[in-house]
Structures are given as C-alpha cells and as structure tokens.
Coordinates of C-alpha atoms in Angstrom, one line a residue:
Chain A
X1 CA 124.3 166.5 36.4
X2 CA 124.0 167.0 40.1
X3 CA 123.7 164.0 42.3
X4 CA 122.5 164.7 45.9
X5 CA 123.3 162.1 48.5
X6 CA 120.8 161.7 51.3
X7 CA 122.2 160.1 54.5
X8 CA 119.8 157.3 55.4
X9 CA 120.0 155.7 58.8
X10 CA 121.2 152.1 58.8
X11 CA 118.3 149.6 58.7
X12 CA 117.4 148.0 62.0
X13 CA 116.1 144.8 60.3
X14 CA 117.9 143.4 57.3
X15 CA 116.5 140.1 55.9
X16 CA 118.5 138.9 52.9
X17 CA 117.4 136.0 50.7
X18 CA 116.0 134.1 53.7
X19 CA 114.3 130.8 53.0
X20 CA 112.6 128.4 55.4
X21 CA 111.2 125.0 54.5
X22 CA 109.6 122.3 56.7
X23 CA 110.0 118.5 55.9
X24 CA 111.9 116.9 53.1
X25 CA 111.2 115.5 49.6
X26 CA 107.5 114.8 49.1
X27 CA 106.5 116.3 52.4
X28 CA 108.6 119.5 51.9
X29 CA 106.8 122.7 52.4
X30 CA 108.5 126.0 51.4
X31 CA 107.2 128.5 54.0
X32 CA 109.6 131.3 52.9
X33 CA 111.4 131.6 49.6
X34 CA 114.2 134.1 49.2
X35 CA 112.6 136.8 51.2
X36 CA 114.5 140.0 51.4
X37 CA 113.5 143.2 53.2
X38 CA 114.8 146.0 55.3
X39 CA 113.1 148.1 57.9
X40 CA 114.6 151.4 59.0
X41 CA 114.3 153.1 62.4
X42 CA 111.0 155.0 62.8
X43 CA 109.2 152.9 60.2
X44 CA 106.0 151.0 60.8
X45 CA 105.7 148.1 58.4
X46 CA 102.9 145.7 57.7
X47 CA 103.2 142.1 56.5
X48 CA 100.2 141.2 54.5
X49 CA 99.1 138.0 52.9
X50 CA 96.6 135.2 52.9
X51 CA 96.7 132.3 55.4
X52 CA 99.7 130.1 54.9
X53 CA 101.6 132.8 53.0
X54 CA 104.5 132.7 55.5
X55 CA 103.8 135.9 57.5
X56 CA 104.1 134.4 61.0
X57 CA 107.0 132.2 59.9
X58 CA 108.8 135.4 58.8
X59 CA 108.0 137.1 62.1
X60 CA 109.3 134.0 64.0
X61 CA 112.5 134.0 61.9
X62 CA 113.1 137.7 62.5
X63 CA 112.3 137.2 66.2
X64 CA 115.0 134.5 66.4
X65 CA 112.4 131.9 67.4
X66 CA 112.7 129.8 64.2
X67 CA 115.9 129.0 62.5
X68 CA 115.8 129.8 58.8
X69 CA 117.0 127.2 56.2
X70 CA 119.2 129.7 54.4
X71 CA 119.9 133.4 54.0
X72 CA 121.2 136.2 56.2
X73 CA 119.6 138.2 59.0
X74 CA 121.0 141.3 60.6
X75 CA 119.3 142.9 63.6
X76 CA 120.4 146.3 64.8
X77 CA 123.7 145.9 63.1
X78 CA 124.4 142.4 64.5
X79 CA 124.5 139.4 62.2
X80 CA 122.4 136.8 63.9
X81 CA 122.0 134.3 61.1
X82 CA 124.3 133.6 58.2
X83 CA 123.7 130.0 57.2
X84 CA 123.6 129.1 60.9
X85 CA 122.7 131.0 64.1
X86 CA 125.7 133.2 64.9
X87 CA 124.4 134.6 68.1
X88 CA 124.3 131.6 70.5
X89 CA 122.3 133.4 73.2
X90 CA 119.2 134.1 71.2
X91 CA 117.1 134.4 74.4
X92 CA 119.3 137.3 75.5
X93 CA 119.1 138.8 72.1
X94 CA 115.3 138.7 72.2
X95 CA 115.4 140.2 75.7
X96 CA 117.7 143.1 74.6
X97 CA 116.7 144.0 71.1
X98 CA 113.2 142.7 70.3
X99 CA 109.8 143.4 71.8
X100 CA 106.8 141.3 71.0
X101 CA 103.1 142.2 70.8
X102 CA 100.6 139.4 70.5
X103 CA 97.1 139.1 69.0
X104 CA 95.5 138.3 72.3
X105 CA 97.9 140.4 74.4
X106 CA 99.3 137.3 76.3
X107 CA 99.5 139.1 79.6
X108 CA 100.4 136.8 82.4
X109 CA 97.1 136.4 84.2
X110 CA 98.7 136.1 87.7
X111 CA 100.4 139.5 87.5
X112 CA 98.9 143.0 87.6
X113 CA 99.5 145.5 84.8
X114 CA 102.6 147.0 86.5
X115 CA 104.2 143.6 87.2
X116 CA 103.4 142.4 83.6
X117 CA 105.6 145.2 82.4
X118 CA 108.2 144.9 85.2
X119 CA 108.7 141.2 84.7
X120 CA 110.7 141.8 81.5
X121 CA 112.9 144.2 83.4
X122 CA 113.3 141.7 86.2
X123 CA 114.4 139.0 83.7
X124 CA 116.9 141.5 82.3
X125 CA 118.4 141.9 85.8
X126 CA 116.9 145.3 86.9
X127 CA 116.3 145.8 90.6
X128 CA 112.7 145.4 91.7
X129 CA 112.1 149.1 92.5
X130 CA 113.7 150.3 89.3
X131 CA 111.7 147.8 87.2
X132 CA 108.5 149.0 88.9
X133 CA 109.3 152.7 88.4
X134 CA 110.0 152.1 84.7
X135 CA 106.8 150.0 84.3
X136 CA 104.7 152.8 85.8
X137 CA 106.4 155.3 83.6
X138 CA 105.6 153.2 80.5
X139 CA 102.0 152.7 81.5
X140 CA 101.7 156.4 82.0
X141 CA 103.3 157.0 78.5
X142 CA 100.7 154.7 77.0
X143 CA 97.9 156.4 79.0
X144 CA 96.9 153.3 81.0
X145 CA 98.6 154.2 84.3
X146 CA 95.2 154.4 86.0
X147 CA 94.9 150.6 85.6
X148 CA 98.4 149.9 87.0
X149 CA 97.1 147.6 89.8
X150 CA 94.4 145.9 87.7
X151 CA 94.7 142.2 86.9
X152 CA 94.5 141.3 83.1
X153 CA 91.1 139.7 83.5
X154 CA 89.6 143.0 84.5
X155 CA 91.2 145.1 81.7
X156 CA 89.3 145.9 78.5
X157 CA 90.7 144.7 75.2
X158 CA 92.2 148.1 74.4
X159 CA 93.7 148.5 77.9
X160 CA 95.2 145.0 77.8
X161 CA 96.8 145.7 74.4
X162 CA 98.3 149.0 75.7
X163 CA 99.7 147.1 78.7
X164 CA 101.1 144.5 76.3
X165 CA 102.7 147.3 74.2
X166 CA 104.2 148.8 77.4
X167 CA 105.7 145.3 78.1
X168 CA 107.1 145.2 74.6
X169 CA 108.8 148.5 75.2
X170 CA 110.0 147.8 78.7
X171 CA 113.6 146.9 77.8
X172 CA 114.1 149.7 75.2
X173 CA 114.0 147.3 72.3
X174 CA 114.6 148.9 68.8
X175 CA 112.7 146.2 67.0
X176 CA 109.1 145.5 67.8
X177 CA 107.3 142.5 66.2
X178 CA 103.5 142.5 66.4
X179 CA 101.3 139.6 65.5
X180 CA 97.8 140.8 64.6
X181 CA 98.0 143.5 67.2
X182 CA 94.5 144.9 66.5
X183 CA 92.6 141.7 65.6
X184 CA 90.8 141.5 68.9
X185 CA 89.9 145.2 68.9
X186 CA 87.1 147.3 67.4
X187 CA 88.0 149.8 64.8
X188 CA 88.2 152.8 67.2
X189 CA 90.5 151.0 69.6
X190 CA 92.5 149.5 66.7
X191 CA 93.1 153.0 65.5
X192 CA 94.3 154.1 69.0
X193 CA 96.7 151.2 69.3
X194 CA 98.2 151.8 65.8
X195 CA 98.6 155.5 66.7
X196 CA 100.4 154.5 69.8
X197 CA 102.7 152.2 67.8
X198 CA 103.4 155.0 65.3
X199 CA 104.2 157.3 68.3
X200 CA 106.6 154.7 69.7
X201 CA 108.3 154.2 66.4
X202 CA 108.8 158.0 65.9
X203 CA 109.8 158.9 69.5
X204 CA 111.9 155.9 70.3
X205 CA 113.4 155.4 66.8
X206 CA 112.2 151.9 66.7
X207 CA 111.3 149.6 63.7
X208 CA 107.9 148.0 63.9
X209 CA 106.9 145.0 61.9
X210 CA 103.3 143.9 62.2
X211 CA 101.4 141.0 60.7
X212 CA 97.9 142.0 60.0
X213 CA 94.7 141.3 58.1
X214 CA 93.0 144.4 59.4
X215 CA 92.2 146.6 56.4
X216 CA 91.0 149.5 58.5
X217 CA 94.5 150.2 59.8
X218 CA 96.4 149.9 56.5
X219 CA 96.7 153.7 56.3
X220 CA 98.7 153.7 59.6
X221 CA 101.6 151.8 58.0
X222 CA 104.6 153.4 56.2
X223 CA 105.2 150.4 54.0
X224 CA 103.2 147.2 53.3
X225 CA 104.9 143.9 52.2
X226 CA 102.7 141.4 50.4
X227 CA 103.5 137.8 50.9
X228 CA 102.2 135.0 48.8
X229 CA 103.2 131.3 48.9
X230 CA 106.3 132.2 51.0
X231 CA 107.6 134.8 48.6
X232 CA 107.6 138.6 48.9
X233 CA 105.2 139.6 46.1
X234 CA 105.0 143.4 46.2
X235 CA 105.9 146.3 48.4
X236 CA 103.5 149.2 48.8
X237 CA 104.6 152.5 50.1
X238 CA 101.7 154.1 51.9
X239 CA 100.7 157.4 50.4
X240 CA 98.6 158.1 53.4
X241 CA 101.2 157.2 56.0
Chain B
X1 CA 109.5 139.0 91.5
X2 CA 108.5 135.5 92.5
X3 CA 106.4 134.1 89.7
X4 CA 105.5 130.9 91.6
X5 CA 104.2 132.8 94.5
X6 CA 102.2 135.2 92.3
X7 CA 100.6 132.3 90.4
X8 CA 99.7 130.5 93.6
X9 CA 98.2 133.7 95.0
X10 CA 96.2 134.2 91.8
X11 CA 94.8 130.6 92.0
X12 CA 94.7 130.4 95.8
X13 CA 91.5 128.4 96.0
X14 CA 92.6 125.8 93.6
X15 CA 96.0 125.6 95.3
X16 CA 94.5 125.2 98.7
X17 CA 92.1 122.5 97.5
X18 CA 94.9 120.6 95.9
X19 CA 97.0 120.9 99.1
X20 CA 94.0 119.7 101.1
X21 CA 93.6 116.6 98.9
X22 CA 97.4 116.0 99.2
X23 CA 97.3 116.5 103.0
X24 CA 94.7 113.8 103.3
X25 CA 96.9 111.4 101.4
X26 CA 100.0 112.4 103.4
X27 CA 98.0 112.3 106.6
X28 CA 97.1 108.6 105.8
X29 CA 100.8 107.9 105.2
X30 CA 101.7 109.6 108.5
X31 CA 99.0 107.7 110.4
X32 CA 100.2 104.4 108.9
X33 CA 103.6 105.1 110.3
X34 CA 102.0 106.2 113.6
X35 CA 99.9 103.0 113.8
X36 CA 103.0 100.9 113.3
X37 CA 104.9 102.8 116.0
X38 CA 101.8 102.4 118.2
X39 CA 101.7 98.7 117.5
X40 CA 105.3 98.2 118.6
X41 CA 104.8 100.5 121.6
X42 CA 101.7 98.7 122.7
X43 CA 103.4 95.3 122.5
X44 CA 106.5 96.6 124.4
X45 CA 104.4 98.4 127.0
X46 CA 103.0 95.0 128.1
X47 CA 106.4 93.4 128.3
X48 CA 108.0 96.4 130.0
X49 CA 105.3 97.1 132.6
X50 CA 106.5 94.5 135.1
X51 CA 110.0 96.1 134.9
X52 CA 111.7 92.7 135.3
X53 CA 115.0 91.3 134.1
X54 CA 114.2 87.6 133.3
X55 CA 111.3 85.7 131.8
X56 CA 110.9 82.0 132.5
X57 CA 108.4 80.1 130.3
X58 CA 107.6 76.5 129.2
X59 CA 110.5 74.6 127.6
X60 CA 110.5 74.7 123.8
X61 CA 108.4 77.8 123.6
X62 CA 109.1 81.5 123.3
X63 CA 106.0 82.5 125.3
X64 CA 104.0 83.9 126.9
X65 CA 103.3 86.5 124.1
X66 CA 104.7 84.7 121.0
X67 CA 103.4 81.2 121.9
X68 CA 101.3 79.5 124.5
X69 CA 103.3 78.6 127.6
X70 CA 102.1 76.6 130.6
X71 CA 104.3 75.8 133.6
X72 CA 103.4 74.6 137.1
X73 CA 102.4 77.4 139.6
X74 CA 105.3 76.4 142.0
X75 CA 107.9 77.3 139.4
X76 CA 107.9 80.8 141.0
X77 CA 109.4 79.4 144.2
X78 CA 112.1 77.6 142.3
X79 CA 113.1 80.7 140.4
X80 CA 113.0 82.9 143.5
X81 CA 115.6 80.6 145.0
X82 CA 118.1 81.0 142.2
X83 CA 121.2 83.0 143.0
X84 CA 120.9 86.7 142.1
X85 CA 117.1 86.7 142.0
X86 CA 115.7 89.5 144.2
X87 CA 112.0 88.8 143.6
X88 CA 109.9 86.6 141.3
X89 CA 106.2 86.6 140.4
X90 CA 104.0 84.2 138.6
X91 CA 101.9 85.6 135.8
X92 CA 99.2 84.6 133.4
X93 CA 98.1 86.3 130.2
X94 CA 94.8 85.6 128.3
X95 CA 92.4 87.3 125.9
X96 CA 88.8 87.3 127.1
X97 CA 85.6 88.5 125.6
X98 CA 82.5 89.4 127.7
X99 CA 79.2 91.2 127.5
X100 CA 78.8 94.4 129.4
X101 CA 75.7 96.7 129.3
X102 CA 74.7 95.1 126.0
X103 CA 78.2 95.6 124.4
X104 CA 80.8 93.1 123.6
X105 CA 84.1 93.9 125.3
X106 CA 87.5 92.4 124.7
X107 CA 90.2 92.5 127.4
X108 CA 93.7 91.2 127.8
X109 CA 93.7 89.8 131.3
X110 CA 96.9 89.7 133.3
X111 CA 96.9 87.7 136.4
X112 CA 99.6 88.4 139.0
X113 CA 100.5 87.8 142.6
X114 CA 99.8 90.7 144.9
X115 CA 103.1 92.2 146.2
X116 CA 105.2 90.4 143.6
X117 CA 106.5 91.4 140.1
X118 CA 104.0 91.3 137.2
X119 CA 101.4 93.8 138.3
X120 CA 100.5 97.3 136.9
X121 CA 103.4 99.8 137.2
X122 CA 101.3 102.9 137.7
X123 CA 97.7 103.5 138.8
X124 CA 96.4 106.8 137.5
X125 CA 93.1 106.7 139.4
X126 CA 91.8 104.6 142.3
X127 CA 94.0 102.0 144.0
X128 CA 95.8 98.8 143.3
X129 CA 94.1 95.5 144.0
X130 CA 93.8 95.0 147.8
X131 CA 91.6 91.9 148.2
X132 CA 92.6 88.5 147.0
X133 CA 89.5 87.9 144.9
X134 CA 87.2 89.7 142.5
X135 CA 88.9 93.0 142.2
X136 CA 90.4 94.3 139.0
X137 CA 92.5 97.2 137.7
X138 CA 91.5 98.2 134.2
X139 CA 93.0 100.4 131.5
X140 CA 91.1 103.6 130.6
X141 CA 90.6 102.3 127.1
X142 CA 88.3 99.6 128.5
X143 CA 85.9 102.6 129.3
X144 CA 85.1 101.2 132.7
X145 CA 84.5 103.5 135.7
X146 CA 85.9 103.0 139.2
X147 CA 83.5 100.9 141.3
X148 CA 81.8 99.5 138.2
X149 CA 81.1 95.7 138.3
X150 CA 81.8 93.6 135.3
X151 CA 81.3 89.8 134.8
X152 CA 84.3 87.8 133.7
X153 CA 83.7 84.1 133.5
X154 CA 81.3 83.1 136.3
X155 CA 82.3 85.9 138.6
X156 CA 81.7 89.6 138.9
X157 CA 84.7 91.8 139.3
X158 CA 84.8 95.4 140.7
X159 CA 87.0 98.0 139.1
X160 CA 89.2 99.5 141.9
X161 CA 91.9 101.2 139.8
X162 CA 92.7 102.6 136.4
X163 CA 95.9 102.5 134.3
X164 CA 96.6 104.5 131.2
X165 CA 98.1 103.3 127.9
X166 CA 98.1 99.6 128.8
X167 CA 97.0 97.6 125.7
X168 CA 98.0 94.3 124.2
X169 CA 99.7 93.9 120.8
X170 CA 96.3 93.2 119.4
X171 CA 95.0 96.5 120.7
X172 CA 92.8 95.1 123.5
X173 CA 92.9 97.0 126.8
X174 CA 94.7 95.3 129.6
X175 CA 92.9 94.4 132.9
X176 CA 94.8 93.1 136.0
X177 CA 93.3 90.6 138.4
X178 CA 94.8 88.4 141.1
X179 CA 96.7 85.3 140.0
X180 CA 94.0 83.0 141.6
X181 CA 91.2 84.8 139.8
X182 CA 93.0 84.6 136.4
X183 CA 93.9 80.9 136.9
X184 CA 90.2 80.1 137.5
X185 CA 89.3 82.2 134.4
X186 CA 91.8 80.4 132.3
X187 CA 92.0 76.8 133.6
X188 CA 88.9 76.0 135.7
X189 CA 86.4 73.9 133.8
X190 CA 82.7 74.9 133.6
X191 CA 80.5 72.8 135.9
X192 CA 79.1 70.6 133.1
X193 CA 82.6 69.9 131.8
X194 CA 83.9 69.2 135.3
X195 CA 81.0 66.8 136.0
X196 CA 81.8 64.9 132.7
X197 CA 85.5 64.7 133.7
X198 CA 84.5 63.2 137.1
X199 CA 82.1 60.8 135.4
X200 CA 84.8 59.4 133.2
X201 CA 87.1 58.9 136.2
X202 CA 89.4 61.8 135.6
X203 CA 90.0 64.3 138.4
X204 CA 89.1 67.9 137.5
X205 CA 92.3 69.6 136.1
X206 CA 94.7 71.3 138.5
X207 CA 94.3 75.1 138.1
X208 CA 97.7 75.9 139.7
X209 CA 99.2 76.6 136.3
X210 CA 100.8 79.8 135.1
X211 CA 102.1 81.1 131.8
X212 CA 105.4 82.6 133.0
X213 CA 107.5 83.6 135.9
X214 CA 109.1 87.1 135.9
X215 CA 112.0 87.9 138.0
X216 CA 114.0 90.9 139.3
X217 CA 117.7 90.3 139.3
X218 CA 120.2 91.9 141.7
X219 CA 122.1 94.8 140.0
X220 CA 125.3 93.0 140.8
X221 CA 124.4 89.8 139.0
X222 CA 124.1 89.6 135.2
X223 CA 120.6 88.6 134.0
X224 CA 122.2 86.1 131.6
X225 CA 123.6 84.0 134.5
X226 CA 120.1 83.7 135.9
X227 CA 118.8 82.7 132.5
X228 CA 121.5 80.0 132.2
X229 CA 120.6 78.7 135.7
X230 CA 116.8 78.6 134.9
X231 CA 117.5 76.7 131.6
X232 CA 119.1 73.9 133.6
X233 CA 115.5 72.7 134.4
X234 CA 114.6 70.8 131.3
X235 CA 111.0 71.8 131.4
X236 CA 111.7 75.5 131.5
X237 CA 113.0 78.1 129.0
X238 CA 114.3 81.5 130.0
X239 CA 115.1 84.8 128.3
X240 CA 116.3 88.2 129.4
X241 CA 114.0 91.2 129.2
X242 CA 115.9 92.3 126.0
X243 CA 115.3 88.9 124.5
X244 CA 111.6 89.0 125.3
X245 CA 111.3 92.4 123.7
X246 CA 113.2 91.1 120.7
X247 CA 110.8 88.2 120.4
X248 CA 107.9 90.6 120.5
X249 CA 109.1 93.0 117.9
X250 CA 110.7 90.4 115.6
X251 CA 108.0 87.8 115.6
X252 CA 104.7 89.0 117.1
X253 CA 104.5 92.4 115.3
X254 CA 106.9 91.6 112.4
X255 CA 104.1 90.6 109.9
X256 CA 102.1 93.7 110.9
X257 CA 105.2 95.8 110.5
X258 CA 105.8 94.4 107.0
X259 CA 102.1 94.9 106.1
X260 CA 102.1 98.5 107.3
X261 CA 105.5 99.2 105.7
X262 CA 104.3 97.9 102.3
X263 CA 101.1 99.8 102.6
X264 CA 103.0 103.0 103.5
X265 CA 105.3 102.4 100.5
X266 CA 102.3 102.0 98.2
X267 CA 100.7 105.1 99.5
X268 CA 104.0 107.0 99.0
X269 CA 104.1 105.8 95.4
X270 CA 100.4 106.8 94.9
X271 CA 101.3 110.2 96.4
X272 CA 104.2 110.5 94.0
X273 CA 102.0 109.7 91.0
X274 CA 99.3 112.1 92.1
X275 CA 101.8 114.9 92.8
X276 CA 103.3 114.3 89.3
X277 CA 99.9 114.4 87.7
X278 CA 98.9 117.6 89.5
X279 CA 102.1 119.3 88.5
X280 CA 101.8 118.1 84.9
X281 CA 98.2 119.4 84.8
X282 CA 99.3 122.7 86.4
X283 CA 102.0 123.0 83.8
X284 CA 99.6 122.1 80.9
X285 CA 97.3 125.0 82.1
X286 CA 100.2 127.4 81.9
X287 CA 101.7 126.5 78.5
X288 CA 100.8 129.7 76.9
X289 CA 102.2 131.7 79.8
X290 CA 105.4 129.7 79.7
X291 CA 105.7 130.2 75.9
X292 CA 105.2 134.0 76.5
X293 CA 107.8 134.0 79.3
X294 CA 110.3 132.2 77.0
X295 CA 109.5 134.6 74.2
X296 CA 110.1 137.7 76.3
X297 CA 113.5 136.3 77.4
X298 CA 112.9 134.1 80.5
X299 CA 115.6 131.5 80.9
X300 CA 115.1 127.8 81.4
X301 CA 116.1 128.3 85.0
X302 CA 113.2 130.8 85.6
X303 CA 110.8 128.3 84.1
X304 CA 112.1 125.3 86.1
X305 CA 112.1 127.5 89.2
X306 CA 108.4 128.4 88.7
X307 CA 107.4 124.7 88.5
X308 CA 109.8 123.5 91.2
X309 CA 108.8 126.2 93.7
X310 CA 105.1 125.4 93.2
X311 CA 105.8 121.7 93.6
X312 CA 107.7 122.3 96.9
X313 CA 105.1 124.7 98.2
X314 CA 102.4 122.1 97.5
X315 CA 104.4 119.3 99.1
X316 CA 105.4 121.3 102.2
X317 CA 102.0 122.8 102.7
X318 CA 100.2 119.5 102.1
X319 CA 102.5 117.7 104.5
X320 CA 102.1 120.4 107.2
X321 CA 98.3 120.3 106.8
X322 CA 98.3 116.4 106.9
X323 CA 100.5 116.3 110.0
X324 CA 98.3 118.9 111.7
X325 CA 95.2 116.9 110.8
X326 CA 96.6 113.6 112.1
X327 CA 97.9 115.2 115.3
X328 CA 94.4 116.6 115.9
X329 CA 92.5 113.4 115.3
X330 CA 95.0 110.6 116.3
X331 CA 93.3 110.0 119.7
X332 CA 90.1 109.0 117.9
X333 CA 91.7 106.1 116.1
X334 CA 90.8 102.7 117.6
X335 CA 94.5 101.8 117.8
X336 CA 97.2 103.9 119.3
X337 CA 98.9 106.3 116.9
X338 CA 102.3 107.3 118.0
X339 CA 103.8 110.2 116.1
X340 CA 107.5 110.7 116.6
X341 CA 109.3 113.8 115.4
X342 CA 111.9 111.8 113.6
X343 CA 109.2 110.0 111.6
X344 CA 107.6 113.3 110.7
X345 CA 111.0 114.7 109.6
X346 CA 111.8 111.6 107.5
X347 CA 108.4 111.7 105.8
X348 CA 108.8 115.5 105.2
X349 CA 112.2 114.7 103.5
X350 CA 110.6 111.9 101.4
X351 CA 107.8 114.3 100.4
X352 CA 110.3 116.9 99.3
X353 CA 112.2 114.4 97.3
X354 CA 109.0 113.0 95.8
X355 CA 108.0 116.6 94.8
X356 CA 111.3 117.3 93.2
X357 CA 111.2 114.0 91.2
X358 CA 107.6 114.3 90.3
X359 CA 108.0 117.9 89.1
X360 CA 110.4 116.4 86.5
X361 CA 107.5 115.5 84.2
X362 CA 106.1 119.1 84.4
X363 CA 109.6 120.6 83.9
X364 CA 110.2 118.4 80.9
X365 CA 106.9 119.5 79.3
X366 CA 107.7 123.2 80.1
X367 CA 111.2 123.0 78.6
X368 CA 109.7 121.5 75.4
X369 CA 107.3 124.4 75.0
X370 CA 108.1 126.3 71.8
X371 CA 108.1 130.1 72.4
X372 CA 106.5 130.4 68.9
X373 CA 103.3 129.0 70.4
X374 CA 102.8 132.4 72.1
X375 CA 102.4 134.0 68.7
X376 CA 99.3 133.4 66.6
X377 CA 95.8 132.6 67.7

C-alpha cells in the first residue's frame, strides 16, 4: 500500500476544546461548549447558527476580546490561551495579527476614508506619510481609491464596507474576523464584498472567519461550521467554493 | 493623527456652541472677580485721591467711610499746627439723591477747602472750583456736562470740571463742592425745621462741623508720630493712610468681598459640573467609536488623550471667548469691572484644572467600554 503525504500549511487559527460560560449555578449559561476548529491560510470560513448559538462569543474569544472559561487557542503559531491568557498584551496581539470587519462597517465618522485606514497604522507606530501611502494603496487594491477623501456618511454601504475591509487589512493581519460583513448590503454588493474577501485570503494567505446568516453568500465559503447551543454541530465543506 | 482635533472639526458647530455656552458661564465668573476688584479699587480711589498721610476723625469711630464721624470745623487748625504736618484740610463726605431732568441721581458729595488737601487730584476736563460757592466738579459717571446746572439741596450748582474714575464704594459718582457748600448741604436745617428749633428756644445748629481732617506730613517725619500726637486730644481719633485703606478693605468691602467670593466659588462649581456633564455626554455619543478604536488596537492612553484633549480645548476656547466677551462689554456694567492679568491667569489655571478633573467621569466611562460592543448590531 502506498501512502502519500501532502504537506499542509500550519493552521492560522487553532481552537481546541474551548468553553465559555456566563454566570454560575442556576444562572449559568453555557455560551460555548468544547468547541474545536482549525482554519488554514487562504481559507474563508463561515460560522452559522441560530441566534444565541454562540457565534459572536466564539468570534470574541478568537479575537482575544473575551476570555474563555477553558480550552486552548493558538493564533498564527502563538499560544494565547491555555487555561489563562498567556499573551498579556492582547491589545498589541489584536493590532498585529487580527483584522476586524463589522456588520455596520464601524468607520470612525470624523475621519475620511484614507484616515480611517491609516489610523490603524498610526496606532501601530507607522509614520504619518507611510501610513497614508499604505492606506491609499489598500483603497486602490479594494477599488475604492476614488473615494479616498470622502467622509463615511457620504459613502454607500458597499463603499463603506470596502473601506472597512481596507482598514482590517491595513496592518497585514493574517487572521480576519468578520461579523455579518454583508448583512447591511444587497445581494449584488454582498457578492462583491465576499469576492474581495476571497481575493484577500488567496493573495495575502490569510484566514477569514465570518459570522453570517446570509444564505446568498454561502457558496463563497470554503468551509461552513454550524453551531447550536454553544456546540459545534456539523462542518460542511463547500462543494461550490 | 490627532483624533481629538478631527472629532472637533467634524462636529465644529456643536463644539463652538458648547464653547459659547461655557464662555458665557466663565465670562460671568470673570466679571464677578472684576466686580470685586472694581469694588476695592473704587473704595480705595476715594481714600487715595487726597494723597494724604494722616486721617483725623471723631474719637471712638473709624470714620469717615466706615462709620459716621463729626468733629468741629476748627480741628483743621489744631492738626495743622502739629509738628511735622505740612498741610491739613477739612473734609466732609455724604451721599445725596436729587432729581435732574426727570431722573433720580445719586452722588457721593465731597466737601473740601479750596487750596487745601482733600480735593480732586486730577481734572480731565474743565477747571477746578474757583469760586467759594455753588460750583462743583463731577465725575464723568454722573453724566453731567460742563456748564450744566444741577440742584443739590436748596441751591443750584454749576459743573465747572470733570474727573474720571471717581466713585464711592457704593458705586455712586463723586462730586466735589466747597466745604461751606457741603456743610450747608449736610448740617443746615430746612427753614421749617429751623423755625421750630427757634420756637422751642434752641438756637439753630452750628454748621461748622466736618467729618474728617486730612493732613500731609513732612517726608522727614513718620506719619505714626503725627497720629500719636493727634490722639492726645480725647475727642479725636487718628489713623495713617495705610490704616484708613485697611479699614476700607477689611470692613467696608469685606462683606461684599465674601459675597462675591462665595458666588464666584459657586459659579466655578457649577462650571465644573456642566463641563463634566458635557464631557460625559460627548463620551456617551462616542461609545461605539471608542469600542471600535479599542478593538483595532488603540491603547487606553489614546482613548484618555482623545477625551482629555477635547476637554482642554473646550475649556481653553471657552475661557478665551469668555474673557474676550467680558473685556468687550465691561464698560457697560453699572459698576466698575477691573480685569487684571493675574486674575485672568489664575482663572485660566483653575479652568484647566476643572477640565482635567471633570474629564475624569468621561475617561472612566470610556475605559469601561468593552471592545466587544463594536461587534454585533
């Protein structure tokens, strides 16, 4: 018998038996129960489930916002939780390794498109000119450079979400967490945004985890994790992806 | 990238309106301090105008400003003969109300002997009193014109000169008349009262009474020695110029000073509460943005800086606007408002301190914001 070994890249996100509960005794609510999953570079993964199934909690835990109750989390090869937070500077970790995309884009209303992207680089210590150059480059990459001076209030939903994606990519993160990234968009624009995310994952070797209810974009995901009552129920590999 | 500046620029209208409201409040605080300074200055102006070294008043009183003081008119000759006294003058002080062109006017009338200490120190328009009767020098605040006639008591006085900035501690403009005129105004009985006094066998009162004697002392003689000499007369009391100024500031304007000081302190506390509420509301409006900033990696220092810089900008801009406003309109106040640079700087420092302390509430709120609130709808 011949066994062929295929070299697989190390997963960027490793979640092993992670649980999270709120409250104690009678008031205890198990938001996550022994959830384990891995996401490799270049993969675009969906977290699916009804309301209260633990999708956003899982996203918060992976994004180092919420401390899990137990389990083990490794991000880009770095153990960040193993019964307790191991990485004390979680803010710096988020800045270096994780990019966030929000349902309502969450652009800072007092900054124009370029500065909304550049602000992440400023926080990371980039010089102003360098931050601006990289921001314009990203806006151009996401085909929204023509709106570089526009304030968020004047952007369309699709444009705002593309600026938000540019902001998420600003600091070269390898893990991108998206919370309902297409919920506020029509199907055409939702498709464009998902294609952009797939392009980012492929070209920048990033892992993308998105919480979604949006059935019209299911075919854009490589894998779909189904959550129910805090537990990972099934995993579907997308045959269309 | 200065986030505080960008946020202010984005909401410029709201920021300016808030600063304008704050400037009115701080303007009132500044004007209260200015009114107090004006009160002290007004009171001291009257006591400093004669430019004398010694004040002699009735025994047992601290007059003529703090209490009523009446001494015989010839006291001036006695004081003038004391060793070291270069010149002495008899003076009277009284408040008077009269009608002029259908308006009620209040004056603080100073009677003095022509050519002797006690008169106006500077005439800004017209001349000093030249005739022994029925001429007066008035302060500009009395709004009387040169040559204008005004009735005081039973006589009409002609304005021959104007002074500037001469008001009493009560805010009434000062007018100067001759000692004889002022004695008649103050001590002469009205004809019906005089007739009644004659009918009951009492001679009409002697009007040769004065309120105080002021004296210049030779530079080679200490004023205290003249004071000690004057006190040897049991019916007289004497103080130096410094003593008289102390009496004015510590007793006459003391209550007003405390009142204004208390009012200023209350206004500052109100300002602090309002600044704190404004900053708290501004922070509440930005909770989602603060959560987003935290989520994308902003440090607590960045968040605190955002709130603190806005608080300081609001305080400094509000103070500057308030100071500009009060400087522009201070001359329209009924009482003198004296704005001194050191008072302005002290208030600016207090405002900055209040802003820093008041922003604590907003900072506390911002630091408690959970970055997770940026996620989800």
